[in-house]
Amino acid sequence: MINYNVNELFETIQGEGQYTGTPSLFLRLQGCPVGCSWCDTKQTWETDKTDETDLQTILIKTADSPTWTALTADQILGIFKNQGYTAKHVVITGGEPCMFDLVPLCELLHNHGYSTQIETSGTFVIKAPETTWVTVSPKINMKGGYEVLASCMARANEIKHPVAREVHVEELEALLAKSPINKHAFVYLQPISQKPSATQLAIDTCIKKNWRLSIQVHKYIGIS
């Protein structure tokens, strides 16, 4: 039986990509070796045994911290039901969620009426059902030294790429040339840190290439 190391579990509104505006249950898993310089969840990088805690501490968490707890798929489903959450879309994020085999968890959730979405860097093999929506935010040339996998790009339902400078657009173009995506997949550009220059770059590029803009709505309206 697989244990998933959970850093956070909460109900909110998805603020990015194709599912923007969708009531969602966010399941944030602990652990990521990729080393993205602008990561806004660095508290999830290390899985230190001294940070392991109990479920109640995770459920009442109101600030970023590296604390985590180990839960099975059945326990996670039980929490969703016991907490009285009404959202039926589950976003599995991190950290890097694809360090775990997500098939048992996603299949259990699907069987109980939930849809699932994975947010991944594309640097680990995606183990998930075909009906799970996969968001690949490709982390290119990060300090962890992990390569974006062609299999992840091909599996993606959407590519969501953070940009601040023209070089980030060029990196994505080179990756897409090397690792083609499904013709039905969407490509989103997401301005880093809501900077005006990054936003304008994303807007101009999306218009030029017929890509889409993702602006992290949750940060603009001040929710988690």
JSON list of C-alpha atoms in Angstrom, two decimals:
[
{"chain": "A", "resi": 1, "resn": "MET", "atom": "CA", "xyz": [0.00, 0.00, 0.00]},
{"chain": "A", "resi": 2, "resn": "ILE", "atom": "CA", "xyz": [1.35, 3.38, -1.03]},
{"chain": "A", "resi": 3, "resn": "ASN", "atom": "CA", "xyz": [1.80, 6.19, 1.47]},
{"chain": "A", "resi": 4, "resn": "TYR", "atom": "CA", "xyz": [1.57, 9.70, 0.03]},
{"chain": "A", "resi": 5, "resn": "ASN", "atom": "CA", "xyz": [3.52, 12.34, 1.94]},
{"chain": "A", "resi": 6, "resn": "VAL", "atom": "CA", "xyz": [1.05, 15.21, 2.27]},
{"chain": "A", "resi": 7, "resn": "ASN", "atom": "CA", "xyz": [2.18, 18.78, 3.01]},
{"chain": "A", "resi": 8, "resn": "GLU", "atom": "CA", "xyz": [-1.21, 20.45, 2.57]},
{"chain": "A", "resi": 9, "resn": "LEU", "atom": "CA", "xyz": [-4.82, 19.52, 1.91]},
{"chain": "A", "resi": 10, "resn": "PHE", "atom": "CA", "xyz": [-7.42, 22.24, 1.44]},
{"chain": "A", "resi": 11, "resn": "GLU", "atom": "CA", "xyz": [-10.43, 23.38, -0.60]},
{"chain": "A", "resi": 12, "resn": "THR", "atom": "CA", "xyz": [-10.16, 26.44, -2.83]},
{"chain": "A", "resi": 13, "resn": "ILE", "atom": "CA", "xyz": [-10.59, 27.69, -6.41]},
{"chain": "A", "resi": 14, "resn": "GLN", "atom": "CA", "xyz": [-8.13, 26.60, -9.09]},
{"chain": "A", "resi": 15, "resn": "GLY", "atom": "CA", "xyz": [-6.42, 29.77, -10.32]},
{"chain": "A", "resi": 16, "resn": "GLU", "atom": "CA", "xyz": [-4.34, 28.52, -13.24]},
{"chain": "A", "resi": 17, "resn": "GLY", "atom": "CA", "xyz": [-4.67, 26.96, -16.67]},
{"chain": "A", "resi": 18, "resn": "GLN", "atom": "CA", "xyz": [-7.67, 25.28, -18.22]},
{"chain": "A", "resi": 19, "resn": "TYR", "atom": "CA", "xyz": [-9.45, 24.68, -14.91]},
{"chain": "A", "resi": 20, "resn": "THR", "atom": "CA", "xyz": [-9.25, 28.32, -13.74]},
{"chain": "A", "resi": 21, "resn": "GLY", "atom": "CA", "xyz": [-12.32, 29.11, -11.63]},
{"chain": "A", "resi": 22, "resn": "THR", "atom": "CA", "xyz": [-13.07, 25.48, -10.75]},
{"chain": "A", "resi": 23, "resn": "PRO", "atom": "CA", "xyz": [-13.75, 24.63, -7.07]},
{"chain": "A", "resi": 24, "resn": "SER", "atom": "CA", "xyz": [-10.92, 22.25, -6.22]},
{"chain": "A", "resi": 25, "resn": "LEU", "atom": "CA", "xyz": [-9.38, 20.16, -3.49]},
{"chain": "A", "resi": 26, "resn": "PHE", "atom": "CA", "xyz": [-5.63, 20.76, -3.44]},
{"chain": "A", "resi": 27, "resn": "LEU", "atom": "CA", "xyz": [-3.47, 17.87, -2.31]},
{"chain": "A", "resi": 28, "resn": "ARG", "atom": "CA", "xyz": [0.11, 19.10, -2.01]},
{"chain": "A", "resi": 29, "resn": "LEU", "atom": "CA", "xyz": [2.69, 16.33, -1.74]},
{"chain": "A", "resi": 30, "resn": "GLN", "atom": "CA", "xyz": [6.07, 16.66, -0.07]},
{"chain": "A", "resi": 31, "resn": "GLY", "atom": "CA", "xyz": [9.38, 16.22, -1.88]},
{"chain": "A", "resi": 32, "resn": "CYS", "atom": "CA", "xyz": [10.99, 17.77, -4.97]},
{"chain": "A", "resi": 33, "resn": "PRO", "atom": "CA", "xyz": [14.64, 17.65, -6.14]},
{"chain": "A", "resi": 34, "resn": "VAL", "atom": "CA", "xyz": [14.19, 19.83, -9.25]},
{"chain": "A", "resi": 35, "resn": "GLY", "atom": "CA", "xyz": [15.36, 23.11, -7.68]},
{"chain": "A", "resi": 36, "resn": "CYS", "atom": "CA", "xyz": [13.34, 25.72, -9.56]},
{"chain": "A", "resi": 37, "resn": "SER", "atom": "CA", "xyz": [14.76, 29.13, -8.66]},
{"chain": "A", "resi": 38, "resn": "TRP", "atom": "CA", "xyz": [11.38, 30.92, -8.60]},
{"chain": "A", "resi": 39, "resn": "CYS", "atom": "CA", "xyz": [9.50, 28.11, -6.83]},
{"chain": "A", "resi": 40, "resn": "ASP", "atom": "CA", "xyz": [6.86, 29.47, -4.45]},
{"chain": "A", "resi": 41, "resn": "THR", "atom": "CA", "xyz": [6.60, 26.20, -2.50]},
{"chain": "A", "resi": 42, "resn": "LYS", "atom": "CA", "xyz": [10.20, 25.62, -1.45]},
{"chain": "A", "resi": 43, "resn": "GLN", "atom": "CA", "xyz": [8.92, 24.29, 1.86]},
{"chain": "A", "resi": 44, "resn": "THR", "atom": "CA", "xyz": [8.01, 21.09, -0.01]},
{"chain": "A", "resi": 45, "resn": "TRP", "atom": "CA", "xyz": [11.48, 20.30, -1.31]},
{"chain": "A", "resi": 46, "resn": "GLU", "atom": "CA", "xyz": [12.86, 18.19, 1.54]},
{"chain": "A", "resi": 47, "resn": "THR", "atom": "CA", "xyz": [11.14, 15.23, 3.18]},
{"chain": "A", "resi": 48, "resn": "ASP", "atom": "CA", "xyz": [12.79, 15.34, 6.58]},
{"chain": "A", "resi": 49, "resn": "LYS", "atom": "CA", "xyz": [11.63, 12.72, 9.09]},
{"chain": "A", "resi": 50, "resn": "THR", "atom": "CA", "xyz": [11.81, 15.34, 11.84]},
{"chain": "A", "resi": 51, "resn": "ASP", "atom": "CA", "xyz": [9.10, 17.31, 10.00]},
{"chain": "A", "resi": 52, "resn": "GLU", "atom": "CA", "xyz": [6.62, 14.44, 10.01]},
{"chain": "A", "resi": 53, "resn": "THR", "atom": "CA", "xyz": [3.50, 15.36, 11.96]},
{"chain": "A", "resi": 54, "resn": "ASP", "atom": "CA", "xyz": [-0.12, 14.33, 12.51]},
{"chain": "A", "resi": 55, "resn": "LEU", "atom": "CA", "xyz": [-3.10, 14.82, 10.24]},
{"chain": "A", "resi": 56, "resn": "GLN", "atom": "CA", "xyz": [-4.76, 17.51, 12.35]},
{"chain": "A", "resi": 57, "resn": "THR", "atom": "CA", "xyz": [-1.67, 19.71, 12.12]},
{"chain": "A", "resi": 58, "resn": "ILE", "atom": "CA", "xyz": [-1.83, 19.46, 8.32]},
{"chain": "A", "resi": 59, "resn": "LEU", "atom": "CA", "xyz": [-5.55, 20.24, 8.16]},
{"chain": "A", "resi": 60, "resn": "ILE", "atom": "CA", "xyz": [-5.27, 23.42, 10.25]},
{"chain": "A", "resi": 61, "resn": "LYS", "atom": "CA", "xyz": [-2.10, 24.68, 8.57]},
{"chain": "A", "resi": 62, "resn": "THR", "atom": "CA", "xyz": [-2.36, 28.39, 7.74]},
{"chain": "A", "resi": 63, "resn": "ALA", "atom": "CA", "xyz": [1.25, 29.16, 6.74]},
{"chain": "A", "resi": 64, "resn": "ASP", "atom": "CA", "xyz": [3.89, 27.51, 4.58]},
{"chain": "A", "resi": 65, "resn": "SER", "atom": "CA", "xyz": [5.95, 24.93, 6.45]},
{"chain": "A", "resi": 66, "resn": "PRO", "atom": "CA", "xyz": [7.85, 21.71, 5.64]},
{"chain": "A", "resi": 67, "resn": "THR", "atom": "CA", "xyz": [5.64, 19.60, 7.92]},
{"chain": "A", "resi": 68, "resn": "TRP", "atom": "CA", "xyz": [4.00, 16.59, 6.31]},
{"chain": "A", "resi": 69, "resn": "THR", "atom": "CA", "xyz": [2.08, 13.44, 7.15]},
{"chain": "A", "resi": 70, "resn": "ALA", "atom": "CA", "xyz": [1.87, 10.06, 5.41]},
{"chain": "A", "resi": 71, "resn": "LEU", "atom": "CA", "xyz": [-1.58, 9.05, 4.17]},
{"chain": "A", "resi": 72, "resn": "THR", "atom": "CA", "xyz": [-2.96, 6.19, 2.08]},
{"chain": "A", "resi": 73, "resn": "ALA", "atom": "CA", "xyz": [-5.38, 6.75, -0.78]},
{"chain": "A", "resi": 74, "resn": "ASP", "atom": "CA", "xyz": [-8.24, 5.47, 1.38]},
{"chain": "A", "resi": 75, "resn": "GLN", "atom": "CA", "xyz": [-7.32, 7.89, 4.16]},
{"chain": "A", "resi": 76, "resn": "ILE", "atom": "CA", "xyz": [-7.21, 10.81, 1.72]},
{"chain": "A", "resi": 77, "resn": "LEU", "atom": "CA", "xyz": [-10.66, 9.93, 0.37]},
{"chain": "A", "resi": 78, "resn": "GLY", "atom": "CA", "xyz": [-11.95, 9.62, 3.93]},
{"chain": "A", "resi": 79, "resn": "ILE", "atom": "CA", "xyz": [-10.67, 13.10, 4.77]},
{"chain": "A", "resi": 80, "resn": "PHE", "atom": "CA", "xyz": [-12.41, 14.60, 1.73]},
{"chain": "A", "resi": 81, "resn": "LYS", "atom": "CA", "xyz": [-15.69, 13.10, 2.90]},
{"chain": "A", "resi": 82, "resn": "ASN", "atom": "CA", "xyz": [-15.27, 13.74, 6.64]},
{"chain": "A", "resi": 83, "resn": "GLN", "atom": "CA", "xyz": [-14.30, 17.38, 6.15]},
{"chain": "A", "resi": 84, "resn": "GLY", "atom": "CA", "xyz": [-17.51, 18.00, 4.23]},
{"chain": "A", "resi": 85, "resn": "TYR", "atom": "CA", "xyz": [-15.74, 19.36, 1.17]},
{"chain": "A", "resi": 86, "resn": "THR", "atom": "CA", "xyz": [-18.07, 19.99, -1.77]},
{"chain": "A", "resi": 87, "resn": "ALA", "atom": "CA", "xyz": [-15.49, 20.37, -4.57]},
{"chain": "A", "resi": 88, "resn": "LYS", "atom": "CA", "xyz": [-15.24, 17.35, -6.85]},
{"chain": "A", "resi": 89, "resn": "HIS", "atom": "CA", "xyz": [-12.04, 18.28, -8.70]},
{"chain": "A", "resi": 90, "resn": "VAL", "atom": "CA", "xyz": [-8.78, 17.19, -7.06]},
{"chain": "A", "resi": 91, "resn": "VAL", "atom": "CA", "xyz": [-5.50, 18.91, -7.94]},
{"chain": "A", "resi": 92, "resn": "ILE", "atom": "CA", "xyz": [-2.45, 16.84, -6.98]},
{"chain": "A", "resi": 93, "resn": "THR", "atom": "CA", "xyz": [0.55, 19.12, -6.80]},
{"chain": "A", "resi": 94, "resn": "GLY", "atom": "CA", "xyz": [3.74, 19.56, -4.86]},
{"chain": "A", "resi": 95, "resn": "GLY", "atom": "CA", "xyz": [6.59, 19.38, -4.56]},
{"chain": "A", "resi": 96, "resn": "GLU", "atom": "CA", "xyz": [6.79, 16.97, -7.44]},
{"chain": "A", "resi": 97, "resn": "PRO", "atom": "CA", "xyz": [3.77, 14.64, -7.27]},
{"chain": "A", "resi": 98, "resn": "CYS", "atom": "CA", "xyz": [5.07, 12.30, -9.96]},
{"chain": "A", "resi": 99, "resn": "MET", "atom": "CA", "xyz": [7.71, 11.03, -7.56]},
{"chain": "A", "resi": 100, "resn": "PHE", "atom": "CA", "xyz": [4.75, 8.89, -6.41]},
{"chain": "A", "resi": 101, "resn": "ASP", "atom": "CA", "xyz": [2.68, 6.29, -8.25]},
{"chain": "A", "resi": 102, "resn": "LEU", "atom": "CA", "xyz": [-0.61, 8.19, -8.50]},
{"chain": "A", "resi": 103, "resn": "VAL", "atom": "CA", "xyz": [-2.62, 5.46, -10.22]},
{"chain": "A", "resi": 104, "resn": "PRO", "atom": "CA", "xyz": [-4.17, 3.94, -7.06]},
{"chain": "A", "resi": 105, "resn": "LEU", "atom": "CA", "xyz": [-5.11, 7.35, -5.64]},
{"chain": "A", "resi": 106, "resn": "CYS", "atom": "CA", "xyz": [-6.58, 8.72, -8.86]},
{"chain": "A", "resi": 107, "resn": "GLU", "atom": "CA", "xyz": [-8.51, 5.56, -9.65]},
{"chain": "A", "resi": 108, "resn": "LEU", "atom": "CA", "xyz": [-10.03, 5.52, -6.17]},
{"chain": "A", "resi": 109, "resn": "LEU", "atom": "CA", "xyz": [-11.06, 9.17, -6.48]},
{"chain": "A", "resi": 110, "resn": "HIS", "atom": "CA", "xyz": [-12.54, 8.59, -9.95]},
{"chain": "A", "resi": 111, "resn": "ASN", "atom": "CA", "xyz": [-14.56, 5.68, -8.60]},
{"chain": "A", "resi": 112, "resn": "HIS", "atom": "CA", "xyz": [-16.08, 8.02, -6.01]},
{"chain": "A", "resi": 113, "resn": "GLY", "atom": "CA", "xyz": [-17.08, 10.77, -8.42]},
{"chain": "A", "resi": 114, "resn": "TYR", "atom": "CA", "xyz": [-14.01, 13.02, -8.38]},
{"chain": "A", "resi": 115, "resn": "SER", "atom": "CA", "xyz": [-12.01, 14.29, -11.34]},
{"chain": "A", "resi": 116, "resn": "THR", "atom": "CA", "xyz": [-8.24, 14.54, -10.94]},
{"chain": "A", "resi": 117, "resn": "GLN", "atom": "CA", "xyz": [-5.48, 16.83, -12.19]},
{"chain": "A", "resi": 118, "resn": "ILE", "atom": "CA", "xyz": [-1.72, 16.54, -11.74]},
{"chain": "A", "resi": 119, "resn": "GLU", "atom": "CA", "xyz": [0.63, 19.53, -11.78]},
{"chain": "A", "resi": 120, "resn": "THR", "atom": "CA", "xyz": [4.12, 18.27, -12.60]},
{"chain": "A", "resi": 121, "resn": "SER", "atom": "CA", "xyz": [7.50, 19.57, -13.73]},
{"chain": "A", "resi": 122, "resn": "GLY", "atom": "CA", "xyz": [7.69, 16.84, -16.37]},
{"chain": "A", "resi": 123, "resn": "THR", "atom": "CA", "xyz": [10.93, 15.45, -14.93]},
{"chain": "A", "resi": 124, "resn": "PHE", "atom": "CA", "xyz": [9.51, 12.18, -13.54]},
{"chain": "A", "resi": 125, "resn": "VAL", "atom": "CA", "xyz": [7.53, 9.49, -15.36]},
{"chain": "A", "resi": 126, "resn": "ILE", "atom": "CA", "xyz": [3.81, 10.18, -15.00]},
{"chain": "A", "resi": 127, "resn": "LYS", "atom": "CA", "xyz": [2.02, 7.27, -13.36]},
{"chain": "A", "resi": 128, "resn": "ALA", "atom": "CA", "xyz": [-1.66, 8.16, -13.59]},
{"chain": "A", "resi": 129, "resn": "PRO", "atom": "CA", "xyz": [-4.84, 7.00, -15.36]},
{"chain": "A", "resi": 130, "resn": "GLU", "atom": "CA", "xyz": [-5.55, 8.27, -18.87]},
{"chain": "A", "resi": 131, "resn": "THR", "atom": "CA", "xyz": [-8.56, 10.17, -17.57]},
{"chain": "A", "resi": 132, "resn": "THR", "atom": "CA", "xyz": [-6.43, 12.28, -15.21]},
{"chain": "A", "resi": 133, "resn": "TRP", "atom": "CA", "xyz": [-5.79, 15.79, -16.54]},
{"chain": "A", "resi": 134, "resn": "VAL", "atom": "CA", "xyz": [-2.04, 16.38, -16.71]},
{"chain": "A", "resi": 135, "resn": "THR", "atom": "CA", "xyz": [-0.57, 19.86, -16.44]},
{"chain": "A", "resi": 136, "resn": "VAL", "atom": "CA", "xyz": [3.13, 19.92, -17.29]},
{"chain": "A", "resi": 137, "resn": "SER", "atom": "CA", "xyz": [4.98, 23.03, -16.18]},
{"chain": "A", "resi": 138, "resn": "PRO", "atom": "CA", "xyz": [8.33, 22.11, -17.74]},
{"chain": "A", "resi": 139, "resn": "LYS", "atom": "CA", "xyz": [11.27, 23.00, -15.55]},
{"chain": "A", "resi": 140, "resn": "ILE", "atom": "CA", "xyz": [14.12, 23.55, -18.00]},
{"chain": "A", "resi": 141, "resn": "ASN", "atom": "CA", "xyz": [17.79, 23.77, -16.96]},
{"chain": "A", "resi": 142, "resn": "MET", "atom": "CA", "xyz": [17.11, 23.88, -13.22]},
{"chain": "A", "resi": 143, "resn": "LYS", "atom": "CA", "xyz": [19.85, 23.36, -10.66]},
{"chain": "A", "resi": 144, "resn": "GLY", "atom": "CA", "xyz": [18.67, 19.84, -9.83]},
{"chain": "A", "resi": 145, "resn": "GLY", "atom": "CA", "xyz": [19.86, 18.74, -13.27]},
{"chain": "A", "resi": 146, "resn": "TYR", "atom": "CA", "xyz": [16.69, 16.85, -14.21]},
{"chain": "A", "resi": 147, "resn": "GLU", "atom": "CA", "xyz": [15.66, 16.70, -17.88]},
{"chain": "A", "resi": 148, "resn": "VAL", "atom": "CA", "xyz": [12.09, 17.29, -19.01]},
{"chain": "A", "resi": 149, "resn": "LEU", "atom": "CA", "xyz": [10.93, 13.91, -20.35]},
{"chain": "A", "resi": 150, "resn": "ALA", "atom": "CA", "xyz": [9.52, 13.59, -23.86]},
{"chain": "A", "resi": 151, "resn": "SER", "atom": "CA", "xyz": [6.96, 11.12, -22.51]},
{"chain": "A", "resi": 152, "resn": "CYS", "atom": "CA", "xyz": [5.64, 13.76, -20.12]},
{"chain": "A", "resi": 153, "resn": "MET", "atom": "CA", "xyz": [5.32, 16.35, -22.89]},
{"chain": "A", "resi": 154, "resn": "ALA", "atom": "CA", "xyz": [3.44, 13.86, -25.06]},
{"chain": "A", "resi": 155, "resn": "ARG", "atom": "CA", "xyz": [1.09, 12.94, -22.17]},
{"chain": "A", "resi": 156, "resn": "ALA", "atom": "CA", "xyz": [0.29, 16.54, -21.21]},
{"chain": "A", "resi": 157, "resn": "ASN", "atom": "CA", "xyz": [-3.21, 17.92, -21.62]},
{"chain": "A", "resi": 158, "resn": "GLU", "atom": "CA", "xyz": [-1.76, 21.38, -21.09]},
{"chain": "A", "resi": 159, "resn": "ILE", "atom": "CA", "xyz": [1.70, 22.93, -20.96]},
{"chain": "A", "resi": 160, "resn": "LYS", "atom": "CA", "xyz": [1.90, 25.79, -18.45]},
{"chain": "A", "resi": 161, "resn": "HIS", "atom": "CA", "xyz": [5.20, 27.62, -18.74]},
{"chain": "A", "resi": 162, "resn": "PRO", "atom": "CA", "xyz": [6.37, 30.42, -16.40]},
{"chain": "A", "resi": 163, "resn": "VAL", "atom": "CA", "xyz": [7.98, 33.35, -18.22]},
{"chain": "A", "resi": 164, "resn": "ALA", "atom": "CA", "xyz": [9.77, 36.53, -17.19]},
{"chain": "A", "resi": 165, "resn": "ARG", "atom": "CA", "xyz": [12.16, 37.12, -20.09]},
{"chain": "A", "resi": 166, "resn": "GLU", "atom": "CA", "xyz": [12.36, 36.29, -23.78]},
{"chain": "A", "resi": 167, "resn": "VAL", "atom": "CA", "xyz": [14.83, 33.50, -23.03]},
{"chain": "A", "resi": 168, "resn": "HIS", "atom": "CA", "xyz": [12.06, 31.58, -21.24]},
{"chain": "A", "resi": 169, "resn": "VAL", "atom": "CA", "xyz": [9.93, 31.68, -24.40]},
{"chain": "A", "resi": 170, "resn": "GLU", "atom": "CA", "xyz": [12.91, 30.52, -26.44]},
{"chain": "A", "resi": 171, "resn": "GLU", "atom": "CA", "xyz": [13.50, 27.62, -24.03]},
{"chain": "A", "resi": 172, "resn": "LEU", "atom": "CA", "xyz": [9.91, 26.49, -24.42]},
{"chain": "A", "resi": 173, "resn": "GLU", "atom": "CA", "xyz": [10.09, 26.73, -28.21]},
{"chain": "A", "resi": 174, "resn": "ALA", "atom": "CA", "xyz": [13.24, 24.59, -28.22]},
{"chain": "A", "resi": 175, "resn": "LEU", "atom": "CA", "xyz": [11.61, 22.04, -25.91]},
{"chain": "A", "resi": 176, "resn": "LEU", "atom": "CA", "xyz": [8.47, 21.82, -28.06]},
{"chain": "A", "resi": 177, "resn": "ALA", "atom": "CA", "xyz": [10.62, 21.32, -31.16]},
{"chain": "A", "resi": 178, "resn": "LYS", "atom": "CA", "xyz": [12.45, 18.47, -29.45]},
{"chain": "A", "resi": 179, "resn": "SER", "atom": "CA", "xyz": [9.50, 16.96, -27.57]},
{"chain": "A", "resi": 180, "resn": "PRO", "atom": "CA", "xyz": [6.24, 17.47, -29.47]},
{"chain": "A", "resi": 181, "resn": "ILE", "atom": "CA", "xyz": [2.94, 17.61, -27.62]},
{"chain": "A", "resi": 182, "resn": "ASN", "atom": "CA", "xyz": [-0.45, 16.16, -28.40]},
{"chain": "A", "resi": 183, "resn": "LYS", "atom": "CA", "xyz": [-2.27, 18.26, -31.03]},
{"chain": "A", "resi": 184, "resn": "HIS", "atom": "CA", "xyz": [-5.17, 18.71, -28.60]},
{"chain": "A", "resi": 185, "resn": "ALA", "atom": "CA", "xyz": [-2.98, 20.00, -25.76]},
{"chain": "A", "resi": 186, "resn": "PHE", "atom": "CA", "xyz": [-3.11, 23.65, -24.73]},
{"chain": "A", "resi": 187, "resn": "VAL", "atom": "CA", "xyz": [-0.04, 25.85, -24.26]},
{"chain": "A", "resi": 188, "resn": "TYR", "atom": "CA", "xyz": [-0.26, 28.47, -21.52]},
{"chain": "A", "resi": 189, "resn": "LEU", "atom": "CA", "xyz": [2.25, 31.16, -20.60]},
{"chain": "A", "resi": 190, "resn": "GLN", "atom": "CA", "xyz": [2.25, 32.28, -16.99]},
{"chain": "A", "resi": 191, "resn": "PRO", "atom": "CA", "xyz": [3.97, 35.54, -15.97]},
{"chain": "A", "resi": 192, "resn": "ILE", "atom": "CA", "xyz": [6.40, 35.03, -13.08]},
{"chain": "A", "resi": 193, "resn": "SER", "atom": "CA", "xyz": [5.51, 36.95, -9.91]},
{"chain": "A", "resi": 194, "resn": "GLN", "atom": "CA", "xyz": [2.85, 39.01, -11.72]},
{"chain": "A", "resi": 195, "resn": "LYS", "atom": "CA", "xyz": [5.52, 41.45, -12.92]},
{"chain": "A", "resi": 196, "resn": "PRO", "atom": "CA", "xyz": [4.18, 43.92, -15.54]},
{"chain": "A", "resi": 197, "resn": "SER", "atom": "CA", "xyz": [7.05, 43.22, -17.95]},
{"chain": "A", "resi": 198, "resn": "ALA", "atom": "CA", "xyz": [6.51, 39.47, -17.66]},
{"chain": "A", "resi": 199, "resn": "THR", "atom": "CA", "xyz": [2.78, 39.89, -18.15]},
{"chain": "A", "resi": 200, "resn": "GLN", "atom": "CA", "xyz": [3.25, 41.98, -21.28]},
{"chain": "A", "resi": 201, "resn": "LEU", "atom": "CA", "xyz": [5.73, 39.47, -22.68]},
{"chain": "A", "resi": 202, "resn": "ALA", "atom": "CA", "xyz": [3.24, 36.66, -22.08]},
{"chain": "A", "resi": 203, "resn": "ILE", "atom": "CA", "xyz": [0.39, 38.60, -23.67]},
{"chain": "A", "resi": 204, "resn": "ASP", "atom": "CA", "xyz": [2.41, 39.52, -26.76]},
{"chain": "A", "resi": 205, "resn": "THR", "atom": "CA", "xyz": [3.71, 35.98, -27.20]},
{"chain": "A", "resi": 206, "resn": "CYS", "atom": "CA", "xyz": [0.29, 34.36, -26.72]},
{"chain": "A", "resi": 207, "resn": "ILE", "atom": "CA", "xyz": [-1.21, 36.60, -29.40]},
{"chain": "A", "resi": 208, "resn": "LYS", "atom": "CA", "xyz": [1.68, 35.93, -31.76]},
{"chain": "A", "resi": 209, "resn": "LYS", "atom": "CA", "xyz": [1.62, 32.16, -31.34]},
{"chain": "A", "resi": 210, "resn": "ASN", "atom": "CA", "xyz": [-2.07, 31.62, -30.55]},
{"chain": "A", "resi": 211, "resn": "TRP", "atom": "CA", "xyz": [-1.17, 30.27, -27.11]},
{"chain": "A", "resi": 212, "resn": "ARG", "atom": "CA", "xyz": [-3.13, 31.02, -23.94]},
{"chain": "A", "resi": 213, "resn": "LEU", "atom": "CA", "xyz": [-2.49, 33.23, -20.90]},
{"chain": "A", "resi": 214, "resn": "SER", "atom": "CA", "xyz": [-2.57, 31.95, -17.31]},
{"chain": "A", "resi": 215, "resn": "ILE", "atom": "CA", "xyz": [-2.36, 34.74, -14.75]},
{"chain": "A", "resi": 216, "resn": "GLN", "atom": "CA", "xyz": [-2.61, 32.95, -11.37]},
{"chain": "A", "resi": 217, "resn": "VAL", "atom": "CA", "xyz": [-6.03, 34.35, -10.54]},
{"chain": "A", "resi": 218, "resn": "HIS", "atom": "CA", "xyz": [-5.83, 33.10, -6.94]},
{"chain": "A", "resi": 219, "resn": "LYS", "atom": "CA", "xyz": [-2.90, 35.44, -6.25]},
{"chain": "A", "resi": 220, "resn": "TYR", "atom": "CA", "xyz": [-4.73, 38.45, -7.66]},
{"chain": "A", "resi": 221, "resn": "ILE", "atom": "CA", "xyz": [-7.81, 37.85, -5.50]},
{"chain": "A", "resi": 222, "resn": "GLY", "atom": "CA", "xyz": [-5.79, 36.85, -2.43]},
{"chain": "A", "resi": 223, "resn": "ILE", "atom": "CA", "xyz": [-6.71, 33.21, -1.81]},
{"chain": "A", "resi": 224, "resn": "SER", "atom": "CA", "xyz": [-4.56, 30.10, -1.39]}
]
